[in-house]
N, CA, C and O atoms as a MOPAC input file, in Angstrom:
PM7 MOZYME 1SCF
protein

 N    111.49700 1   206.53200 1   141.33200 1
 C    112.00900 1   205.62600 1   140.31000 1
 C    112.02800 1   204.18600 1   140.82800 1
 O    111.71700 1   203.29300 1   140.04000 1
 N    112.33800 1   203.91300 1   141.97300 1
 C    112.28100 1   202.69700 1   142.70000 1
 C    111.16500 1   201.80100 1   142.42900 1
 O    111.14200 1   200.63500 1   142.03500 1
 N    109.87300 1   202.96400 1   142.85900 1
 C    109.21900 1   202.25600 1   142.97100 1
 C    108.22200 1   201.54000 1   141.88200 1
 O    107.47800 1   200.56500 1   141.99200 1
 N    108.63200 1   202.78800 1   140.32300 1
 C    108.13600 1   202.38500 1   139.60400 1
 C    109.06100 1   200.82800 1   138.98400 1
 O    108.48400 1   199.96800 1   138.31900 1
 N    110.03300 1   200.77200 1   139.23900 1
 C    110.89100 1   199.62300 1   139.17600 1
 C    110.13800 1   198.08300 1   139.43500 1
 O    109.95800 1   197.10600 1   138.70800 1
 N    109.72700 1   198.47700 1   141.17600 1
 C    109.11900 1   197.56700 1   141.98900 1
 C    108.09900 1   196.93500 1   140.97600 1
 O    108.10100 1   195.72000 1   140.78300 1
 N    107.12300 1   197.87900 1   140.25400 1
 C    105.77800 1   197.58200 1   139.57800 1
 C    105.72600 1   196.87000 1   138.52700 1
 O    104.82300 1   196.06600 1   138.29600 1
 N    107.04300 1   197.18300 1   137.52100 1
 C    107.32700 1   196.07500 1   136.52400 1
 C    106.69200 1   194.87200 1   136.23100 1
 O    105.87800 1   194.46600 1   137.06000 1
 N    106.86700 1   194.29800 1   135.35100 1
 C    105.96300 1   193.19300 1   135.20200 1
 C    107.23900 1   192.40700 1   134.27300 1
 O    108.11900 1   193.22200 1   133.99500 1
 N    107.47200 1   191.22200 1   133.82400 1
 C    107.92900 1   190.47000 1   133.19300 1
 C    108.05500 1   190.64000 1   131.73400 1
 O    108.77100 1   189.87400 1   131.09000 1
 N    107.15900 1   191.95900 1   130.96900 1
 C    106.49700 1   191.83700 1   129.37900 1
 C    107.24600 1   193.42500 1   129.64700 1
 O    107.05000 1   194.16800 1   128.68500 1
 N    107.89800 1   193.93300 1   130.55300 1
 C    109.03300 1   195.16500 1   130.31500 1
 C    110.18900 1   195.13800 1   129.74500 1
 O    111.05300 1   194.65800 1   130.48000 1
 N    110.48600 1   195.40600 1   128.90800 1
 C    111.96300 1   195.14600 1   128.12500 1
 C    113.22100 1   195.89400 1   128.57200 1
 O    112.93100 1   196.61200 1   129.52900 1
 N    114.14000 1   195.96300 1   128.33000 1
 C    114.88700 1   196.89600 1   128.61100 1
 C    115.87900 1   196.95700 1   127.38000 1
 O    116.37100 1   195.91800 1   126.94100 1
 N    116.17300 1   198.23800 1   126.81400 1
 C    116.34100 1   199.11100 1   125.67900 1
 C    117.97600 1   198.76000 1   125.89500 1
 O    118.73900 1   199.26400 1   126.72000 1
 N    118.24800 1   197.78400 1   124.93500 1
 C    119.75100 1   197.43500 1   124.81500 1
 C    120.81600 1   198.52000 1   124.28900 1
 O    121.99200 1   198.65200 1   124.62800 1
 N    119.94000 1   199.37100 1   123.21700 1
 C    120.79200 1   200.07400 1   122.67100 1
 C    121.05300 1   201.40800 1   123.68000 1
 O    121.87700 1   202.27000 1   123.37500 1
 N    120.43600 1   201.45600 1   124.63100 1
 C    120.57200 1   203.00100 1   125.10200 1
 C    121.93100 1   202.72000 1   125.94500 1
 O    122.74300 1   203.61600 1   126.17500 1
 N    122.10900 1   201.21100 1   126.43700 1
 C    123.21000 1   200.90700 1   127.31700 1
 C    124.90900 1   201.16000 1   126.66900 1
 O    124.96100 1   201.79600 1   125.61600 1
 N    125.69900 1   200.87700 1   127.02700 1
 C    127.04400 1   201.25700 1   126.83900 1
 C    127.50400 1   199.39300 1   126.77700 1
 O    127.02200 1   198.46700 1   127.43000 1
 N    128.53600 1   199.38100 1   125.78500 1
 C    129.33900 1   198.07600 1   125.44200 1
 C    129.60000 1   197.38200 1   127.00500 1
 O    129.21700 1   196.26200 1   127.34300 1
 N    130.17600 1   198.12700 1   127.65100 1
 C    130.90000 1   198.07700 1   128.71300 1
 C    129.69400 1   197.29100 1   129.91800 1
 O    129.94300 1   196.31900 1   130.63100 1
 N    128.03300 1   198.26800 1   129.83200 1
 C    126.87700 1   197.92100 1   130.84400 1
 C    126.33000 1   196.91700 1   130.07400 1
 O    125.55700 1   196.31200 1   130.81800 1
 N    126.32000 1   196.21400 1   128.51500 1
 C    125.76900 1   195.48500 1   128.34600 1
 C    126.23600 1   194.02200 1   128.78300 1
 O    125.66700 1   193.04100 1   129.26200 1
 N    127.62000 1   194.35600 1   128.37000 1
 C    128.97100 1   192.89800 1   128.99100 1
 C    128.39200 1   193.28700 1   130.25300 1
 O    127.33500 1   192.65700 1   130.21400 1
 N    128.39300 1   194.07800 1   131.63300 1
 C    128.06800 1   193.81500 1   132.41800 1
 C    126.84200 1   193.12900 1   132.95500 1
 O    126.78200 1   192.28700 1   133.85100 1
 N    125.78500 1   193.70500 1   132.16500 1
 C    124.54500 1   192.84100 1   132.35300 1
 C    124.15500 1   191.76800 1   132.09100 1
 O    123.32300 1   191.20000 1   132.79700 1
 N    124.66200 1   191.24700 1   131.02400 1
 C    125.00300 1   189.70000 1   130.36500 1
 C    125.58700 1   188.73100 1   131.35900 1
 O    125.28200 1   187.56400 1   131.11500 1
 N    126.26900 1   188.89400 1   132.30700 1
 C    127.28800 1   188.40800 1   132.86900 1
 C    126.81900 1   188.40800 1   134.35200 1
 O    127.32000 1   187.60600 1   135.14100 1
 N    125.84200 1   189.31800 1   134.75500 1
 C    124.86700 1   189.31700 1   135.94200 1
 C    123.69700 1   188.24900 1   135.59000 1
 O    123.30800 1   187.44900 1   136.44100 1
 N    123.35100 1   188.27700 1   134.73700 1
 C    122.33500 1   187.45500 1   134.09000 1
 C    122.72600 1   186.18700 1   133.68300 1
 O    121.92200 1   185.28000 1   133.90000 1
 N    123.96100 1   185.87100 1   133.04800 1
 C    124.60400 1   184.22100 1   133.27600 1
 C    124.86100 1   184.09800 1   134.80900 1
 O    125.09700 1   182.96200 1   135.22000 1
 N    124.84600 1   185.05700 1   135.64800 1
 C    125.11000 1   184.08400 1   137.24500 1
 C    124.09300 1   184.08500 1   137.63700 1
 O    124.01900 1   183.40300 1   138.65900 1
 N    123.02800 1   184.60300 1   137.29600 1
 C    121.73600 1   184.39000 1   137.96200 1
 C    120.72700 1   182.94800 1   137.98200 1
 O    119.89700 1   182.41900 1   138.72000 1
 N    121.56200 1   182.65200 1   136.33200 1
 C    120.83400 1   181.68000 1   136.12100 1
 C    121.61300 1   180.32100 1   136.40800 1
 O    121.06900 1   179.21700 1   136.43100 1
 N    122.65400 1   180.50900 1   136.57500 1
 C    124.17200 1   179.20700 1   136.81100 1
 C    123.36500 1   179.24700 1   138.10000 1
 O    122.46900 1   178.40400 1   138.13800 1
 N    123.49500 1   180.13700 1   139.30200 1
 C    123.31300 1   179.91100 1   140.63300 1
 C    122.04000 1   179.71100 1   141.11200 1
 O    121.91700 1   179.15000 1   142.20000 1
 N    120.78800 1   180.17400 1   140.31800 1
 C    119.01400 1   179.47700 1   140.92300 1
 C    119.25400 1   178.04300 1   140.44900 1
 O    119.10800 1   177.16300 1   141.29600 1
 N    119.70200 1   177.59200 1   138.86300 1
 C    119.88500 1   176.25800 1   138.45200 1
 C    120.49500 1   175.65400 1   139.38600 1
 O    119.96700 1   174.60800 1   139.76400 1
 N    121.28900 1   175.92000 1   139.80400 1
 C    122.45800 1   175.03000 1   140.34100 1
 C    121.82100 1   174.71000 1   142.01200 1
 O    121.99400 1   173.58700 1   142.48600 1
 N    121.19500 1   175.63400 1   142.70500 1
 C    120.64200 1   175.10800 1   143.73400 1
 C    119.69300 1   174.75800 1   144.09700 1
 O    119.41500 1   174.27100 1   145.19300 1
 N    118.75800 1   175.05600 1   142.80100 1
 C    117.50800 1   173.61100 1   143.14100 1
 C    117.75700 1   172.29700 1   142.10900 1
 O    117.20900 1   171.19900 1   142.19500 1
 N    118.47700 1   172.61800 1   141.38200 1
 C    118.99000 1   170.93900 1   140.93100 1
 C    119.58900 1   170.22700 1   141.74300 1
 O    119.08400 1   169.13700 1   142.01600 1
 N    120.74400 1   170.59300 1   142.32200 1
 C    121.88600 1   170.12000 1   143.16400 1
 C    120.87000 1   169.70800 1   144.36400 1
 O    120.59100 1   168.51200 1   144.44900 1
 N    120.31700 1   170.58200 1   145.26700 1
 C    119.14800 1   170.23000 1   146.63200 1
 C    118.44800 1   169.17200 1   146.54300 1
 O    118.68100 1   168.12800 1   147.15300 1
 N    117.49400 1   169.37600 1   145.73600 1
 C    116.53800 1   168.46100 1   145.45700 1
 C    117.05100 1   166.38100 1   144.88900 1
 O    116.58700 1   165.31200 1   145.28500 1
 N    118.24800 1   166.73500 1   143.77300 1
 C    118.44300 1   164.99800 1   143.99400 1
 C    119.76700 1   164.72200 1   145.18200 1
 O    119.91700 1   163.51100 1   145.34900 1
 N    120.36000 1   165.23900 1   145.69500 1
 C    121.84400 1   165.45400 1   146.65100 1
 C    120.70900 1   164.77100 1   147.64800 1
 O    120.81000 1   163.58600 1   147.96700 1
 N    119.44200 1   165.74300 1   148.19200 1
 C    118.66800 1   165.03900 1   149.72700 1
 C    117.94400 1   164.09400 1   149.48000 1
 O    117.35700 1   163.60700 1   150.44600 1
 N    117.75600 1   163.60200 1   148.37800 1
 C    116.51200 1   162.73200 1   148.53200 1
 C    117.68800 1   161.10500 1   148.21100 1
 O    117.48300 1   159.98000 1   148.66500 1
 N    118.53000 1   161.42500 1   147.56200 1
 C    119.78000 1   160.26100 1   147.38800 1
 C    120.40400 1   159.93900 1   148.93200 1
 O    120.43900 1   158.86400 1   149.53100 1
 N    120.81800 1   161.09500 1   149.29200 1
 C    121.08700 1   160.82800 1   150.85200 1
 C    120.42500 1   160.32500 1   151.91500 1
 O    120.63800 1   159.58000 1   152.87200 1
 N    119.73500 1   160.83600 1   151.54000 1
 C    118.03700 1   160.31700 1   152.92600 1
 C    118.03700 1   158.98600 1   152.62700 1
 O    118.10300 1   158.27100 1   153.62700 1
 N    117.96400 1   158.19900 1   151.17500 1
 C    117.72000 1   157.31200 1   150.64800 1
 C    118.37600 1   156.42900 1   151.68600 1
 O    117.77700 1   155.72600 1   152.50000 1
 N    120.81200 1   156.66800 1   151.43600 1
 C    121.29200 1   155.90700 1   151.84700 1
 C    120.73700 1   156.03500 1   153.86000 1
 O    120.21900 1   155.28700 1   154.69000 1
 N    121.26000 1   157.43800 1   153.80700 1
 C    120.90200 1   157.19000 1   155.65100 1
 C    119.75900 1   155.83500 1   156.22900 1
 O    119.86600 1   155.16500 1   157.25700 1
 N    118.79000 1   155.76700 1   155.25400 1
 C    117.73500 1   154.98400 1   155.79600 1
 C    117.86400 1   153.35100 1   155.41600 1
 O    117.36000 1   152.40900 1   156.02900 1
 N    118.52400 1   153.32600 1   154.46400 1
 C    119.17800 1   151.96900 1   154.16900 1
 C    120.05800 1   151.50900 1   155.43400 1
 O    119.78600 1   150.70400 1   156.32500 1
 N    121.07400 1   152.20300 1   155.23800 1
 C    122.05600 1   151.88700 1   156.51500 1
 C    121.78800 1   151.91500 1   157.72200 1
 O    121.51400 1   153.03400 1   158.15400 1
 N    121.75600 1   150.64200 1   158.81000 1
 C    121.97200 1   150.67200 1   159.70300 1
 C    122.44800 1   151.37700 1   161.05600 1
 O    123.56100 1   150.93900 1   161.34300 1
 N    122.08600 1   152.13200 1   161.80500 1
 C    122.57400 1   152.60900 1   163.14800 1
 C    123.48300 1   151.46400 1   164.17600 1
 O    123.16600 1   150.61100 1   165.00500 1
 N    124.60100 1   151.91600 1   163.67700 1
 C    125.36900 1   150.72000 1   164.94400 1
 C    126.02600 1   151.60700 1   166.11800 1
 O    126.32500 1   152.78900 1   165.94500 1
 N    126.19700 1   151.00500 1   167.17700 1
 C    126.59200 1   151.83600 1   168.15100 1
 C    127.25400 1   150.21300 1   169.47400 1
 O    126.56500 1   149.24700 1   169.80100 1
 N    128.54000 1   150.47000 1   169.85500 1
 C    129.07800 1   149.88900 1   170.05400 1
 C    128.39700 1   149.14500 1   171.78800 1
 O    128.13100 1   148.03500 1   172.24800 1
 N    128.36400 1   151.21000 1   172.43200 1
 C    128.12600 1   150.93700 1   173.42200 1
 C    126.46300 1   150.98000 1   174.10300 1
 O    126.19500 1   151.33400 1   175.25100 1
 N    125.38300 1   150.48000 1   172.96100 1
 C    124.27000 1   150.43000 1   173.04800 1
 C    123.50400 1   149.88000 1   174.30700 1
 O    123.57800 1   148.65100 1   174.27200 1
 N    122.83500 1   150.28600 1   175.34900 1
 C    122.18300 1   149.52000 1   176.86500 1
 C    120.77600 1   149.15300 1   176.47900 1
 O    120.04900 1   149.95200 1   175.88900 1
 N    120.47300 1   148.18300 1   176.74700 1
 C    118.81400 1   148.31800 1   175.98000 1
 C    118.27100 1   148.05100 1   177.64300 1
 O    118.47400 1   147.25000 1   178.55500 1
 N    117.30900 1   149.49500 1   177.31900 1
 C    116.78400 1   149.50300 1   179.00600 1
 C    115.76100 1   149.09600 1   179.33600 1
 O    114.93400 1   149.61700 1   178.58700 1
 N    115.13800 1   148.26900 1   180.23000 1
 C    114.21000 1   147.70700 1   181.00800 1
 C    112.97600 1   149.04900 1   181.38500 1
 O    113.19900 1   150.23000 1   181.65000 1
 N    111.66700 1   148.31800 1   181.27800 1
 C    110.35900 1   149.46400 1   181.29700 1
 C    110.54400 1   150.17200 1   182.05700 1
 O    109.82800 1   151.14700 1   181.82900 1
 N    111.39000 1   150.38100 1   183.31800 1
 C    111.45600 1   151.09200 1   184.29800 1
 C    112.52700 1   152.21400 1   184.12100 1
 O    112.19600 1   153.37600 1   184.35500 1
 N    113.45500 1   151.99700 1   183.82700 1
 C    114.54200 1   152.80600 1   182.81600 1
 C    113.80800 1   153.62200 1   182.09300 1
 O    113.87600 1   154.82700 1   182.33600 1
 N    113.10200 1   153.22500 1   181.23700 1
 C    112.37500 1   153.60800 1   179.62100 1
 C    111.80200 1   155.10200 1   180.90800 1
 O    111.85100 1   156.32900 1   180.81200 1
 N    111.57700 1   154.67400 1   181.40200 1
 C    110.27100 1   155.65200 1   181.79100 1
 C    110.54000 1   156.45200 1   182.80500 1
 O    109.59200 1   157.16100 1   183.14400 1
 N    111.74400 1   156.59900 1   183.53700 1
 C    112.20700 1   157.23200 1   184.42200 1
 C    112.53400 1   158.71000 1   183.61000 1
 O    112.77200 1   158.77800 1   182.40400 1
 N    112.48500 1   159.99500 1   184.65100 1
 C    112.14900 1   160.83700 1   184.00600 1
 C    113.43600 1   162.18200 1   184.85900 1
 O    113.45700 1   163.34900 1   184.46900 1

């Protein structure tokens, strides 16, 4: 049964009436979080990093106790 599951295709329906009041509220309700939670994390990802990256690269790196080292420094290993 699994595996005929696996084989499914998208144009498979599934027979509302054979279900119970009780499995249809349940399935309804699996199916509103499925779609709240894929929506929600490639909307949210996609403008959240590219807004952030934005500011990070605007803003400045300050650092108090910065040494700016001489070629010999640079290259010491």
């Amino acid at each position: 049964m699994i595996s005929n599951f696996a084989v499914m295709d998208y144009t498979a329906f599934i027979d509302l009436n054979s279900l119970t009041n009780e499995a249809k509220k349940e399935l309804e309700s699996f199916y509103e979080y499925l779609i709240f939670k894929y929506r929600q994390k490639s909307f949210k990802k996609k403008k959240m990093d590219t807004r952030n990256f934005r500011e990070f690269l605007s803003t400045p790196i300050k650092s108090d106790s910065f040494k700016f080292l001489n070629r010999e420094e640079r290259n010491e290993r």
